Short mmCIF file of C-alpha atoms in Angstrom, two decimals:
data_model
loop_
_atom_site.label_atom_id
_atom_site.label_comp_id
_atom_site.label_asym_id
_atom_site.label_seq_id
_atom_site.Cartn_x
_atom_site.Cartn_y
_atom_site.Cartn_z
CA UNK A 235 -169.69 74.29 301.32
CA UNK A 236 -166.17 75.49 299.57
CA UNK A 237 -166.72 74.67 295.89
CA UNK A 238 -163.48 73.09 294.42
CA UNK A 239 -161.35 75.26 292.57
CA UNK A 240 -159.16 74.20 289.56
CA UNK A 241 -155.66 74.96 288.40
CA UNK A 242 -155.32 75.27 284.39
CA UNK A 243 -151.77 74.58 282.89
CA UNK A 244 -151.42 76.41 279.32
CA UNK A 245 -152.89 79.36 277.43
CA UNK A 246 -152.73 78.00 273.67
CA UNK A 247 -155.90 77.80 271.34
CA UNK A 248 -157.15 74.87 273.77
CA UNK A 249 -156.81 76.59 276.92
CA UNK A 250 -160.18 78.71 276.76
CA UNK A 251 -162.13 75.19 275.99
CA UNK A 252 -160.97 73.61 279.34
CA UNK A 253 -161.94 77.21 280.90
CA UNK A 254 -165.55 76.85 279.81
CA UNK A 255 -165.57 72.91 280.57
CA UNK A 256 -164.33 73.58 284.00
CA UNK A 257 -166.69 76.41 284.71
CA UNK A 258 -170.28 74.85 283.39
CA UNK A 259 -168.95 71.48 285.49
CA UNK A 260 -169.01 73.70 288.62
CA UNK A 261 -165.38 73.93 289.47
CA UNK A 262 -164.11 77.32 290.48
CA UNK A 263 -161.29 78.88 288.00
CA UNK A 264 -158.39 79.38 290.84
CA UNK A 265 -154.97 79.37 289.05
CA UNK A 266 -153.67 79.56 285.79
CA UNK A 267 -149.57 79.37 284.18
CA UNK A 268 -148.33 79.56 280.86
CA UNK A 269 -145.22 79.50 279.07
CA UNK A 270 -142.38 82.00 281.10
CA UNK A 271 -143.10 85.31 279.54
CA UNK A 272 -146.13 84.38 277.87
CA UNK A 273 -148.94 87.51 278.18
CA UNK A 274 -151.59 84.98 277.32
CA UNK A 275 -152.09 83.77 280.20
CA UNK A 276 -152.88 87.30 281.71
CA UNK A 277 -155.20 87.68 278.92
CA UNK A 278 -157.39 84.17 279.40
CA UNK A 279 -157.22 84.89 283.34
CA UNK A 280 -158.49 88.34 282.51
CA UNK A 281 -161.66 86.62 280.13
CA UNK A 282 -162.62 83.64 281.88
CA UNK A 283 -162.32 84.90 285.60
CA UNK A 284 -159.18 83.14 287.06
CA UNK A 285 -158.02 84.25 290.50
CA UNK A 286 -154.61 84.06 290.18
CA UNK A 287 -151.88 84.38 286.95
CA UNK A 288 -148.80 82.37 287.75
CA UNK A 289 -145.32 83.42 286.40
CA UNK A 290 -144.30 79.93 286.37
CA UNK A 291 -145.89 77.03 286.17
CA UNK A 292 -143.87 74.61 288.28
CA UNK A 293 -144.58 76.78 291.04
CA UNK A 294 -148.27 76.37 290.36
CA UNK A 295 -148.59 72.95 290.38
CA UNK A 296 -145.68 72.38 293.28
CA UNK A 297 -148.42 74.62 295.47
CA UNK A 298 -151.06 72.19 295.55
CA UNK A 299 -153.42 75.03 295.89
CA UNK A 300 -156.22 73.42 293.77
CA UNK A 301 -158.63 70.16 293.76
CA UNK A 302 -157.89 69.72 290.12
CA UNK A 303 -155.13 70.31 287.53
CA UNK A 304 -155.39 69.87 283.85
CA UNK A 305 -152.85 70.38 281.78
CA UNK A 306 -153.00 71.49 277.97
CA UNK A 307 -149.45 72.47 277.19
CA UNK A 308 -147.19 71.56 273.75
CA UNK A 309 -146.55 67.98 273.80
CA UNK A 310 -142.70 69.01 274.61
CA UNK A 311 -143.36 70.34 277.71
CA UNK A 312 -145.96 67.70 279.28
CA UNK A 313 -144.13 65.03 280.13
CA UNK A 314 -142.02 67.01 282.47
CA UNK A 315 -144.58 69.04 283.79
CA UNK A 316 -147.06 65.43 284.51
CA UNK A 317 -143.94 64.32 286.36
CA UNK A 318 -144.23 67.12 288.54
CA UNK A 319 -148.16 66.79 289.29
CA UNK A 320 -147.83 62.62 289.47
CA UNK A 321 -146.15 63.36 293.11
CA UNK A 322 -149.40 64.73 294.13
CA UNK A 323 -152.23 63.21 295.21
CA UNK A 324 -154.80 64.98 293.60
CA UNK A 325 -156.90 64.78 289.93
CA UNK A 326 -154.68 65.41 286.95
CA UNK A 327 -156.64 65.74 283.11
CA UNK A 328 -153.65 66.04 280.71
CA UNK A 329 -154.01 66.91 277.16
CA UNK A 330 -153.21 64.12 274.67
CA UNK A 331 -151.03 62.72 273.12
CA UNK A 332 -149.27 63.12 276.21
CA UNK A 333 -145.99 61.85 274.64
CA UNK A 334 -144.67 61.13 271.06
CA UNK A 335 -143.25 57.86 272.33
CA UNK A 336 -144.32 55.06 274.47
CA UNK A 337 -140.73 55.24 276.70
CA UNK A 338 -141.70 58.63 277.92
CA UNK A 339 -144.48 57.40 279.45
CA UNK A 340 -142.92 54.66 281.63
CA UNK A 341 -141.99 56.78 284.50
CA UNK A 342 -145.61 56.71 284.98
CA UNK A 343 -147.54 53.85 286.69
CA UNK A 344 -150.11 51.91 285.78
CA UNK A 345 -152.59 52.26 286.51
CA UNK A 346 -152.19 55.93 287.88
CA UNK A 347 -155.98 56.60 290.32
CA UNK A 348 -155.26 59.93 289.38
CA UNK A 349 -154.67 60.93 286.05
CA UNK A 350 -156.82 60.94 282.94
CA UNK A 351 -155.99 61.56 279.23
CA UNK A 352 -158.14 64.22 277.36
CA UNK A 353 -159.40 62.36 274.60
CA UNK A 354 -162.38 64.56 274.79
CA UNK A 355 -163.98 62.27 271.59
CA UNK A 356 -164.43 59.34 273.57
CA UNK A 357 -167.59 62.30 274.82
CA UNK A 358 -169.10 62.76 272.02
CA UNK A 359 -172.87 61.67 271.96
CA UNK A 360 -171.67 60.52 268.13
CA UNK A 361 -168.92 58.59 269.60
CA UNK A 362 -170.64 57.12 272.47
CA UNK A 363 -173.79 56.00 269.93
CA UNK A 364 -171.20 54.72 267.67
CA UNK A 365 -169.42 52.45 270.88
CA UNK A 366 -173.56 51.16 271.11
CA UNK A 367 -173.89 50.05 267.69
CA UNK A 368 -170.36 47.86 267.62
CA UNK A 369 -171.47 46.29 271.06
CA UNK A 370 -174.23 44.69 269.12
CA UNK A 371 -172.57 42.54 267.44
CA UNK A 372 -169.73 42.16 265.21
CA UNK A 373 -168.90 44.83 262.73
CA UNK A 374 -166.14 45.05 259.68
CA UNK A 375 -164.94 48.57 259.75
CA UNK A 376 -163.03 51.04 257.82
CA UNK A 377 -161.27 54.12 259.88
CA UNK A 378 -159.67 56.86 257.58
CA UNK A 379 -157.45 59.37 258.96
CA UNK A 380 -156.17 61.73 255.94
CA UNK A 381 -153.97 63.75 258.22
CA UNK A 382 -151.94 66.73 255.95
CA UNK A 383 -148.23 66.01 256.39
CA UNK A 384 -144.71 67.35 254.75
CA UNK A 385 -142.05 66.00 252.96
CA UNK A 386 -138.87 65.22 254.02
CA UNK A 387 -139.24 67.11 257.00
CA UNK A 388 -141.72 65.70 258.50
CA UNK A 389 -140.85 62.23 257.55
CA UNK A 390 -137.27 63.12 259.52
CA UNK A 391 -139.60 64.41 262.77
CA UNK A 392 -141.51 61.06 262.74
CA UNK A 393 -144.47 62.16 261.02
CA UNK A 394 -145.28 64.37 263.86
CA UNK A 395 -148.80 64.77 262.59
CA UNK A 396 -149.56 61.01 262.95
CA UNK A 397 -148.25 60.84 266.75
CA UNK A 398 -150.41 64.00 267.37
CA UNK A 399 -153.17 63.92 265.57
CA UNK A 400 -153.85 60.71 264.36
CA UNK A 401 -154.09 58.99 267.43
CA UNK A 402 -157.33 60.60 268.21
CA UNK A 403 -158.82 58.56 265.91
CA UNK A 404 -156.68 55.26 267.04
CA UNK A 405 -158.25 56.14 270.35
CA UNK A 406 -161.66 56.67 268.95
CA UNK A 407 -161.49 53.53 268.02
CA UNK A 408 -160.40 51.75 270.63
CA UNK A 409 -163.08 53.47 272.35
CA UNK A 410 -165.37 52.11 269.74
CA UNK A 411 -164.76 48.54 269.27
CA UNK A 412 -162.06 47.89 272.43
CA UNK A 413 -158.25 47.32 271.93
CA UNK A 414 -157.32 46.02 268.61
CA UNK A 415 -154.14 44.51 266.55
CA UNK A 416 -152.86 45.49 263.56
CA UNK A 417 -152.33 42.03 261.80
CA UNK A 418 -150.65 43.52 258.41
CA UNK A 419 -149.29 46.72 257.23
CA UNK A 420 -148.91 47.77 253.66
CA UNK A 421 -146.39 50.56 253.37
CA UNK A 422 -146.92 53.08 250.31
CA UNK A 423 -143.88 55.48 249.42
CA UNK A 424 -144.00 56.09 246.21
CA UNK A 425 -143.50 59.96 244.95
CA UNK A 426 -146.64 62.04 246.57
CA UNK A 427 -147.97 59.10 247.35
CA UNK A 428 -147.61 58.36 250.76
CA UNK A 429 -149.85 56.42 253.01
CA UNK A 430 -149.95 53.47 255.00
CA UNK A 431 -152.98 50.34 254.88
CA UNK A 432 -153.58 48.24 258.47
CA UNK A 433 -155.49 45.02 258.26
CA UNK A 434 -156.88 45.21 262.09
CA UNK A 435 -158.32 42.83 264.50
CA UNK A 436 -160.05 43.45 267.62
CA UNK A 437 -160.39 41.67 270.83
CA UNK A 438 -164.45 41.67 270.20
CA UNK A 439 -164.08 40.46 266.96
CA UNK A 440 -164.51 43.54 264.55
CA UNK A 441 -162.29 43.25 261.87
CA UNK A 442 -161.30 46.35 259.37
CA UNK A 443 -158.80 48.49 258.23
CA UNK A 444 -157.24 51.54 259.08
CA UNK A 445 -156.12 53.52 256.30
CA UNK A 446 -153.89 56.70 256.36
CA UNK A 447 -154.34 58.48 253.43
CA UNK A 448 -151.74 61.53 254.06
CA UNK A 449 -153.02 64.58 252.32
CA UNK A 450 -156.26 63.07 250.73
CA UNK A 451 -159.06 65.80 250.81
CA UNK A 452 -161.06 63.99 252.95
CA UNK A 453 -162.59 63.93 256.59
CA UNK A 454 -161.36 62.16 259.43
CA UNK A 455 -164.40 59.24 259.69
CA UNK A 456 -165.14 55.84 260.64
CA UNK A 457 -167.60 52.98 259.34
CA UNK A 458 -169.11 50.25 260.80
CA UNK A 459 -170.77 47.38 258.85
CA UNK A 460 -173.34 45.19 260.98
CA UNK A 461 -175.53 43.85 258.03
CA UNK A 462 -178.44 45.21 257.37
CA UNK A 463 -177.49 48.50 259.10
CA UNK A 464 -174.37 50.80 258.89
CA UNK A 465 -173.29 53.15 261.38
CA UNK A 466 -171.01 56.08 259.93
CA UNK A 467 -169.18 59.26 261.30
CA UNK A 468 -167.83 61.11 259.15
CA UNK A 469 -166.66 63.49 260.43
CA UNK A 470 -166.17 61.86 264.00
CA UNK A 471 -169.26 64.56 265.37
CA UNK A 472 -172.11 63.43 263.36
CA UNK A 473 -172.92 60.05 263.28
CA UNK A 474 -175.31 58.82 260.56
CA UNK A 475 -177.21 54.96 261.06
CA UNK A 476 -178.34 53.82 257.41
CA UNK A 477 -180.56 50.55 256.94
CA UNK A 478 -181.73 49.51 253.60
CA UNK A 479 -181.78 51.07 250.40
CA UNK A 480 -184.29 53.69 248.33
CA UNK A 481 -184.80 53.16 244.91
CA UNK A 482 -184.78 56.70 243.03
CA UNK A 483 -186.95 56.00 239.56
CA UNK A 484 -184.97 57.55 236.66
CA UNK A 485 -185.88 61.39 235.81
CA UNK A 486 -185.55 63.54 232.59
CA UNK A 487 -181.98 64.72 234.06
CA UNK A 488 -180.89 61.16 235.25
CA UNK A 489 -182.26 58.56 232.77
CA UNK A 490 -181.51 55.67 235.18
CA UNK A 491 -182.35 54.16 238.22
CA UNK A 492 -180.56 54.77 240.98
CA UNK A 493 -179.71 53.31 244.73
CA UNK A 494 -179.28 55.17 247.73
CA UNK A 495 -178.81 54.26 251.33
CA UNK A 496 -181.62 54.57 253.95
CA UNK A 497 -180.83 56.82 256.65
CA UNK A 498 -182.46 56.43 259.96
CA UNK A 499 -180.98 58.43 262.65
CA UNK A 500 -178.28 60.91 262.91
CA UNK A 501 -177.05 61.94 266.22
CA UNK A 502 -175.12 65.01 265.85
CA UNK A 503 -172.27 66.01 268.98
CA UNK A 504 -173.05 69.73 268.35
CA UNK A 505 -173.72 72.04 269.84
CA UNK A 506 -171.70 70.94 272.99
CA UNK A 507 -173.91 71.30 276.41
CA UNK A 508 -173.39 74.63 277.63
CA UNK A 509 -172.18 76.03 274.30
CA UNK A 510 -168.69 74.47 275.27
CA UNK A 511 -166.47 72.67 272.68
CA UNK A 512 -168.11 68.95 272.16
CA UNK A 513 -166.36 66.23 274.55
CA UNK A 514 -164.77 69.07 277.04
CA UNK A 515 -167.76 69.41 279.47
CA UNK A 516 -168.24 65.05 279.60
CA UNK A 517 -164.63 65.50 280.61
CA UNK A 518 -164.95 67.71 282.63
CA UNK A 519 -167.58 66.47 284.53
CA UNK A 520 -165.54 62.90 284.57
CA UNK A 521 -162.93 65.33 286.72
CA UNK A 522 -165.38 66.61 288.69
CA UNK A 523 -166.46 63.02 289.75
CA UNK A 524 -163.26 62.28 290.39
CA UNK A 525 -162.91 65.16 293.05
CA UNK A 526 -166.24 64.88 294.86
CA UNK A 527 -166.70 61.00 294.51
CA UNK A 528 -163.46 59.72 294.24
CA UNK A 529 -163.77 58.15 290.69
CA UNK A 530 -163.94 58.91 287.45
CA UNK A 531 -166.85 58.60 284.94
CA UNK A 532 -166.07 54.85 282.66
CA UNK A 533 -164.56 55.88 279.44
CA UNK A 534 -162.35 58.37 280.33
CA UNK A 535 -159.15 57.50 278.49
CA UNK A 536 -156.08 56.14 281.11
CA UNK A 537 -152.54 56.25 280.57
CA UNK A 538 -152.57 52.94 279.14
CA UNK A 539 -155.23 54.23 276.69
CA UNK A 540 -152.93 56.57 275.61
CA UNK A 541 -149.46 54.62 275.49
CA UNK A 542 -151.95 52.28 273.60
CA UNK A 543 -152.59 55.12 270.53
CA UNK A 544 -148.80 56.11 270.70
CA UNK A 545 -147.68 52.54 270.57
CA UNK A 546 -150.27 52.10 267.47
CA UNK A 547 -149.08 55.38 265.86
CA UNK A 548 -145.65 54.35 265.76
CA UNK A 549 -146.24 50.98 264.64
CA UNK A 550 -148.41 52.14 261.69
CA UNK A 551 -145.24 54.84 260.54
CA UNK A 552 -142.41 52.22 261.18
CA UNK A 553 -140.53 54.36 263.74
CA UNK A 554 -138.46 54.02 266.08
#
């Protein structure tokens, strides 16, 4: 039986992640393309065992000369590049955000059978415990994302950062608690501080807030309330379930009494299976279900998943 072979797009600091994925799913590595010029690609082809280095990576994907294709390319270059695959009938996993607007992504049916977005957190056991815990019943819910951005610079770009990088976590938690509204933005701009404050809504009934605190020293995490338990990942791999309260009787150093939550479970997304990169292999084996079965695995994020976390993005920065 020939054992499907898969065509990787990209040689950045991704690249070798999707390589390992791909491999421990059971495809076999077949092509690979990188920027024109680019040696990396050589050099990953080289490691991870790819048959063939293309010079350009149009011509790969025009060739249809693989079951699979995922892309992982700068954001600049996917949308073209998508284009290209979209007239094929075969598997696409594209690296997200896909797009820094939602107009970009409009050439693009929906729904599209064939591709998927690599929102490889929607895969983590953390993530996928955390999805559990809100279908319970109704939570409140506080998401921070205290993504590092410039000055004036980036606030020119669009606050590239947000459209990037934030929207993993507006994707996480539409994953989490389903597709939400923002009913009220509070815009902060005043000297280094700079952040923005969503009052949020869901269609399940979770209400919370999102809260961008640009350049805070904190980790990317979200909370869940469902009284008498909390479920909280911070960061987004480890999720930590707390119920109750432990009383800690004062002490010579700390002459009072003090309150602590009760934790019960943690479920932790590391290691990965296989030693890959948490998410990639659940992803990968979604993509591998698509080409034997002709489906892919629930969860996997859509296109409309991910014009969803670009539309939210933008909303939440007031741009255009």
């Amino acid at each position: 039986m020939r054992v499907p072979g898969a065509a990787l797009v990209g040689a950045g600091a991704i690249a070798p992640f999707h390589a390992d994925a791909l491999k421990s799913a059971g495809f076999e590595l077949r092509h690979i393309a990188a920027s024109p010029g680019s040696s990396r690609a050589k050099t990953l082809a080289k490691i991870k065992g790819f048959d063939r280095v293309w010079e350009s990576s149009e011509d790969l994907i025009s060739s249809g000369d693989w079951d699979c294709l995922v892309l992982a390319t700068n954001t600049e270059s996917t949308i073209e590049l998508l284009s290209l695959a979209s007239h094929r009938d075969q598997p696409c996993l594209v690296e997200k955000p896909v797009a820094f607007d939602v107009r970009s992504l409009e050439v693009f049916p929906v729904p599209n059978s064939n591709i998927r977005v690599a929102y490889n957190r929607r895969f983590y056991s953390s993530a996928q415990r955390a999805r559990e815990f809100a279908r319970e019943g109704a939570c409140t819910f506080r998401m921070e994302l205290p993504d590092t951005i410039g000055n004036e610079t980036e606030m020119f770009a669009g606050l590239r950062a947000v459209r990037e990088n934030s929207v993993h976590g507006l994707d996480l938690l539409a994953f989490v608690i389903g597709r939400y509204q923002l009913e009220a933005i509070e815009r902060v701009e005043d000297g280094s501080r700079r952040s923005r404050i969503a009052l949020v809504k869901s269609d399940e009934g979770h209400r919370g807030t999102i809260v961008l605190n640009w350049n805070c020293p904190a980790n990317f995490s979200l909370v869940l309330d469902q009284a008498p338990r909390r479920l909280e990942l911070r960061p987004f791999e480890l999720a930590s379930v707390y119920e109750g309260m432990e009383i800690l009787e004062p002490t010579a150093e700390i002459p009072v009494r003090r309150y602590t939550p009760r934790k019960i479970a943690e479920i932790s997304s590391f290691p990965g299976p296989d030693g890959t990169k948490p998410g990639f292999l659940g992803q990968a084996r979604s993509l591998w279900k698509k080409v034997t079965e002709g489906e892919w695995e629930d969860g996997t994020a859509t296109l409309s998943d991910a014009r969803f976390a670009i539309e939210t993005a933008v909303t939440l920065i007031g741009a255009e």
